[in-house]
Coordinates of C-alpha atoms in Angstrom, one line a residue:
M1244 CA 0.0 0.0 0.0
D1245 CA 1.5 3.4 -1.0
S1246 CA 1.4 6.5 1.1
D1247 CA -1.3 8.2 -1.0
S1248 CA -3.8 5.4 -0.3
K1249 CA -3.2 5.9 3.4
T1250 CA -3.8 9.7 3.4
T1251 CA -6.4 10.2 0.7
P1252 CA -10.0 10.0 2.0
R1253 CA -11.8 7.0 0.5
V1254 CA -14.5 8.1 -2.0
P1255 CA -17.9 6.4 -1.0
R1256 CA -18.9 3.7 -3.5
D1257 CA -22.4 3.0 -2.1
F1258 CA -25.4 5.3 -1.5
E1259 CA -25.5 5.0 2.3
S1260 CA -21.9 5.9 2.7
L1261 CA -22.3 8.8 0.3
R1262 CA -25.4 10.0 2.2
S1263 CA -23.4 9.9 5.5
I1264 CA -20.5 11.9 3.9
I1265 CA -22.9 14.6 2.6
I1266 CA -24.7 14.9 6.0
E1267 CA -21.3 15.1 7.7
R1268 CA -20.0 17.9 5.4
K1269 CA -23.2 19.8 4.8
A1270 CA -22.5 22.6 7.3
N1271 CA -19.2 23.4 5.5
M1272 CA -20.4 23.2 1.9
P1273 CA -20.7 26.3 -0.2
K1274 CA -24.4 27.4 -0.6
R1275 CA -24.9 26.1 -4.1
L1276 CA -23.2 22.8 -3.4
A1277 CA -25.4 22.3 -0.3
Q1278 CA -28.5 23.1 -2.4
V1279 CA -27.8 20.5 -5.0
A1280 CA -26.7 17.9 -2.4
A1281 CA -30.0 18.4 -0.6
F1282 CA -31.8 17.9 -3.9
A1283 CA -29.8 14.8 -4.6
L1284 CA -30.7 13.2 -1.2
G1285 CA -34.3 14.1 -1.6
N1286 CA -34.7 13.0 -5.2
P1287 CA -32.3 10.1 -5.7
D1288 CA -34.3 8.5 -8.6
E1289 CA -34.1 11.7 -10.5
I1290 CA -30.4 11.9 -10.1
A1291 CA -30.1 8.3 -11.3
F1292 CA -32.1 8.8 -14.5
G1293 CA -31.8 12.5 -15.3
T1294 CA -29.4 14.3 -17.5
T1295 CA -27.0 16.9 -16.3
A1296 CA -29.2 19.6 -17.8
S1297 CA -32.5 18.2 -16.4
I1298 CA -31.1 17.7 -12.9
A1299 CA -29.5 21.2 -12.9
A1300 CA -32.9 22.7 -14.0
A1301 CA -34.8 20.8 -11.4
S1302 CA -32.4 21.7 -8.5
D1303 CA -32.2 25.3 -9.8
V1304 CA -28.4 25.4 -10.3
Q1305 CA -26.0 25.6 -13.2
P1306 CA -24.8 22.3 -14.7
S1307 CA -21.3 23.1 -13.7
T1308 CA -22.4 23.0 -10.0
L1309 CA -23.1 19.3 -10.4
V1310 CA -19.5 18.8 -11.5
R1311 CA -18.3 20.9 -8.7
L1312 CA -20.2 18.8 -6.2
A1313 CA -18.8 15.6 -7.6
H1314 CA -15.3 16.9 -7.3
H1315 CA -16.0 18.3 -3.8
L1316 CA -16.9 14.7 -2.8
G1317 CA -13.9 13.2 -4.4
Y1318 CA -15.4 11.8 -7.6
E1319 CA -13.8 12.1 -11.1
G1320 CA -16.9 13.8 -12.5
F1321 CA -20.7 13.9 -12.3
S1322 CA -21.2 10.7 -14.2
D1323 CA -19.0 9.0 -11.5
L1324 CA -21.2 10.4 -8.8
Q1325 CA -24.3 9.5 -10.7
S1326 CA -23.3 5.9 -10.9
I1327 CA -23.7 5.6 -7.1
F1328 CA -27.4 6.6 -7.5
R1329 CA -27.9 4.2 -10.3
E1330 CA -26.3 1.4 -8.3
R1331 CA -28.7 2.2 -5.5
L1332 CA -31.6 1.4 -7.8
R1333 CA -30.1 -2.0 -8.7
D1334 CA -29.5 -2.9 -5.1
R1335 CA -32.7 -1.9 -3.4
T1336 CA -35.5 -4.4 -3.0
L1337 CA -38.1 -2.3 -4.7
S1338 CA -36.4 -1.0 -7.8
Y1339 CA -37.6 1.6 -10.3
E1340 CA -37.7 -1.1 -13.0
E1341 CA -39.9 -3.3 -10.9
R1342 CA -42.3 -0.4 -10.3
L1343 CA -42.6 0.2 -14.1
V1344 CA -43.2 -3.5 -14.7
T1345 CA -45.9 -3.5 -12.0
L1346 CA -47.6 -0.5 -13.5
E1347 CA -47.4 -1.9 -17.0
E1348 CA -49.0 -5.2 -15.8
A1349 CA -51.8 -3.3 -14.0
S1350 CA -52.7 -1.0 -16.9
G1351 CA -54.6 -3.0 -19.6
E1352 CA -58.0 -1.6 -20.6
D1353 CA -59.1 -0.6 -17.1
E1354 CA -57.5 2.8 -16.4
D1355 CA -59.2 3.2 -13.0
A1356 CA -57.8 -0.1 -11.8
S1357 CA -54.4 0.9 -13.2
L1358 CA -54.5 4.2 -11.3
L1359 CA -55.5 2.5 -8.0
S1360 CA -52.7 -0.1 -8.5
G1361 CA -50.2 2.7 -9.0
F1362 CA -51.1 4.4 -5.7
I1363 CA -51.1 1.1 -3.8
F1364 CA -47.7 0.2 -5.1
A1365 CA -46.3 3.7 -4.2
A1366 CA -47.8 3.3 -0.7
S1367 CA -46.2 -0.2 -0.3
Q1368 CA -42.8 1.1 -1.5
S1369 CA -42.9 4.0 1.0
I1370 CA -43.7 1.6 3.9
N1371 CA -41.0 -0.8 2.9
R1372 CA -38.5 1.9 2.6
L1373 CA -39.3 3.3 6.1
A1374 CA -39.1 -0.2 7.5
A1375 CA -35.6 -0.6 6.1
T1376 CA -34.3 2.8 7.2
V1377 CA -36.0 3.9 10.4
Q1378 CA -33.9 3.8 13.5
T1379 CA -35.5 2.2 16.6
D1380 CA -33.4 4.3 18.9
T1381 CA -34.6 7.4 17.2
F1382 CA -38.2 6.3 17.7
A1383 CA -37.5 5.5 21.4
K1384 CA -35.9 8.9 21.9
A1385 CA -38.9 10.6 20.3
V1386 CA -41.3 8.7 22.6
D1387 CA -39.3 9.6 25.7
I1388 CA -39.4 13.3 24.8
L1389 CA -43.2 13.3 24.0
A1390 CA -44.2 11.1 26.9
G1391 CA -42.7 13.5 29.3
A1392 CA -44.4 16.6 27.9
E1393 CA -47.3 18.3 29.6
T1394 CA -48.8 19.4 26.3
I1395 CA -47.8 18.2 22.8
Y1396 CA -48.1 20.8 20.1
L1397 CA -48.9 19.5 16.6
I1398 CA -47.7 21.5 13.6
A1399 CA -48.3 20.6 9.9
K1400 CA -49.7 22.4 6.9
R1401 CA -50.9 21.5 3.4
R1402 CA -50.0 17.9 2.4
S1403 CA -48.7 17.1 5.9
Y1404 CA -51.9 18.2 7.7
P1405 CA -53.6 14.8 7.7
L1406 CA -50.8 13.5 10.0
T1407 CA -51.5 16.0 12.8
A1408 CA -55.3 15.6 12.1
H1409 CA -55.0 11.9 12.9
M1410 CA -52.8 12.4 15.9
T1411 CA -55.3 14.9 17.3
Y1412 CA -57.9 12.1 17.1
A1413 CA -55.6 9.5 18.6
F1414 CA -54.4 11.8 21.4
S1415 CA -57.9 12.7 22.3
K1416 CA -58.9 9.0 22.6
L1417 CA -55.8 8.3 24.7
N1418 CA -56.3 11.2 27.1
I1419 CA -53.1 12.9 26.1
R1420 CA -53.1 16.7 26.3
H1421 CA -52.3 18.3 23.0
Q1422 CA -52.8 21.4 20.9
I1423 CA -53.0 21.3 17.1
V1424 CA -51.7 24.5 15.7
A1425 CA -54.2 25.0 12.9
S1426 CA -56.5 27.9 13.8
P1427 CA -59.1 29.1 11.3
N1428 CA -58.6 32.7 12.4
G1429 CA -54.8 33.0 11.8
V1430 CA -53.6 33.0 15.4
D1431 CA -51.1 30.1 15.1
P1432 CA -48.1 32.2 16.0
E1433 CA -49.8 33.3 19.2
M1434 CA -50.8 29.7 20.0
V1435 CA -47.2 28.5 20.0
Q1436 CA -46.2 31.3 22.5
F1437 CA -48.1 29.4 25.2
A1438 CA -45.6 26.5 25.0
T1439 CA -43.0 26.1 27.7
Q1440 CA -39.9 23.9 28.1
N1441 CA -42.2 21.4 29.9
D1442 CA -44.0 20.8 26.6
A1443 CA -43.0 19.3 23.3
A1444 CA -44.0 19.5 19.6
I1445 CA -44.4 17.3 16.6
A1446 CA -43.8 19.1 13.4
A1447 CA -44.2 17.6 9.9
S1448 CA -43.2 19.1 6.6
F1449 CA -41.8 17.9 3.3
S1450 CA -40.3 19.6 0.3
P1451 CA -41.4 22.2 -0.7
Y1452 CA -41.5 23.1 3.0
A1453 CA -44.4 25.0 4.4
A1454 CA -43.1 28.4 5.6
D1455 CA -45.5 28.6 8.5
S1456 CA -44.6 25.1 9.8
L1457 CA -40.9 26.0 9.7
S1458 CA -41.4 29.4 11.5
Q1459 CA -43.5 27.8 14.2
A1460 CA -41.1 24.9 14.8
E1461 CA -38.2 27.3 14.9
A1462 CA -40.0 29.6 17.3
L1463 CA -40.7 26.6 19.6
A1464 CA -37.1 25.4 19.4
D1465 CA -35.8 28.9 20.2
R1466 CA -38.0 28.9 23.4
G1467 CA -36.4 25.6 24.5
V1468 CA -39.4 23.4 23.5
P1469 CA -38.2 20.0 22.2
V1470 CA -39.3 19.4 18.6
V1471 CA -39.8 16.0 17.1
A1472 CA -39.8 16.4 13.3
I1473 CA -41.1 14.2 10.5
T1474 CA -39.4 15.3 7.2
D1475 CA -37.8 14.1 4.1
S1476 CA -34.1 15.0 4.2
A1477 CA -31.1 15.7 6.4
F1478 CA -31.0 19.1 4.6
S1479 CA -34.6 19.9 5.7
P1480 CA -34.9 23.1 7.7
L1481 CA -37.0 21.1 10.2
A1482 CA -34.1 18.7 10.8
A1483 CA -31.9 21.7 11.6
C1484 CA -34.1 22.9 14.5
A1485 CA -35.4 19.5 15.7
T1486 CA -34.3 17.8 18.9
C1487 CA -35.1 14.5 17.2
W1488 CA -36.2 13.8 13.6
F1489 CA -37.4 11.1 11.3
E1490 CA -36.4 11.0 7.6
V1491 CA -39.3 9.7 5.6
A1492 CA -38.8 9.4 1.8
E1493 CA -42.3 8.8 0.3
A1494 CA -42.6 7.3 -3.1
D1495 CA -44.9 8.9 -5.6
F1496 CA -47.2 7.8 -8.4
A1497 CA -47.6 10.2 -11.4
G1498 CA -46.1 13.0 -9.3
F1499 CA -48.5 12.5 -6.4
R1500 CA -46.5 11.5 -3.3
S1501 CA -47.7 8.9 -0.8
L1502 CA -48.3 9.7 2.9
S1503 CA -48.3 6.0 3.9
A1504 CA -45.0 5.8 5.7
S1505 CA -45.5 9.1 7.4
M1506 CA -49.0 8.0 8.5
A1507 CA -47.6 4.8 9.9
L1508 CA -45.4 7.0 12.2
A1509 CA -48.3 9.3 13.0
M1510 CA -50.3 6.2 14.1
A1511 CA -47.4 4.6 16.1
L1512 CA -46.3 7.6 18.1
P1513 CA -49.5 8.3 20.1
V1514 CA -49.9 4.7 21.0
A1515 CA -46.3 4.4 22.0
I1516 CA -46.5 7.6 24.1
A1517 CA -49.6 6.3 25.9
E1518 CA -48.0 3.0 26.6
R1519 CA -44.8 4.7 27.9
R1520 CA -46.9 6.9 30.3
R1521 CA -48.9 3.9 31.5
K1522 CA -45.7 2.0 32.4
R1523 CA -44.3 5.0 34.2
T1524 CA -47.5 5.4 36.2
H1525 CA -47.4 1.7 37.1
A1526 CA -43.8 1.8 38.1
K1527 CA -44.5 4.8 40.5
S1528 CA -47.5 3.0 42.0
V1529 CA -45.6 -0.1 43.0
K1530 CA -42.8 1.8 44.7

């Protein structure tokens, strides 16, 4: 082994290693490189199949920025970096090619059945991806934070709103004090001002991120309120202000993203919180 091989950082040759390197270096990346890196992690299939021009347009950067990012990460060029994203498709259980085959088989003459099949497949892909990537210690940490809160504030807008709507229902049935930040008269900023360090929040937002959700989560974090976030990338503004966060990469069908994996989390958290509180109460009663 020569001296260069000992001193030169090893260039990641698989997607998970690449993702870890990007997350590790994101704080020190130039703004444009960080922008396209965030797009790459959030849209890996587009990086795998797109051209330099189409990817640059989608991520709102110049094509030369893609080359700069590749060199910054140690690759010979953008095609070398792109090969990692293409290899990811070959390696994962639910590949893009398999999705196309499934949709083709489901099409036929019945377009309605084909449409339903496409959404079901996207939902299944999202759930399987979450099952393969979610960290149980992250889930346990989130449950610890939320189970110890006096009031749990729920923040989500637009596409993410169904998550907090369901949690409102679940928390109500489980007798867990909560406050959904979704007032019809526009007093959401005032509502979050009631939160204290004894409370906690669950915030959900996906690209393109809802500005109100971000500002409310950041306001809570600034007040010392723990924030548990459900979002789609390590580069998400929610991840930056969260005490604990889940990365959920939802699949899409015809451009419409699934919420299946996120909803699974939204269903699991209230039940886990209630169970954690029940065990704590029981432990105190037997002392």
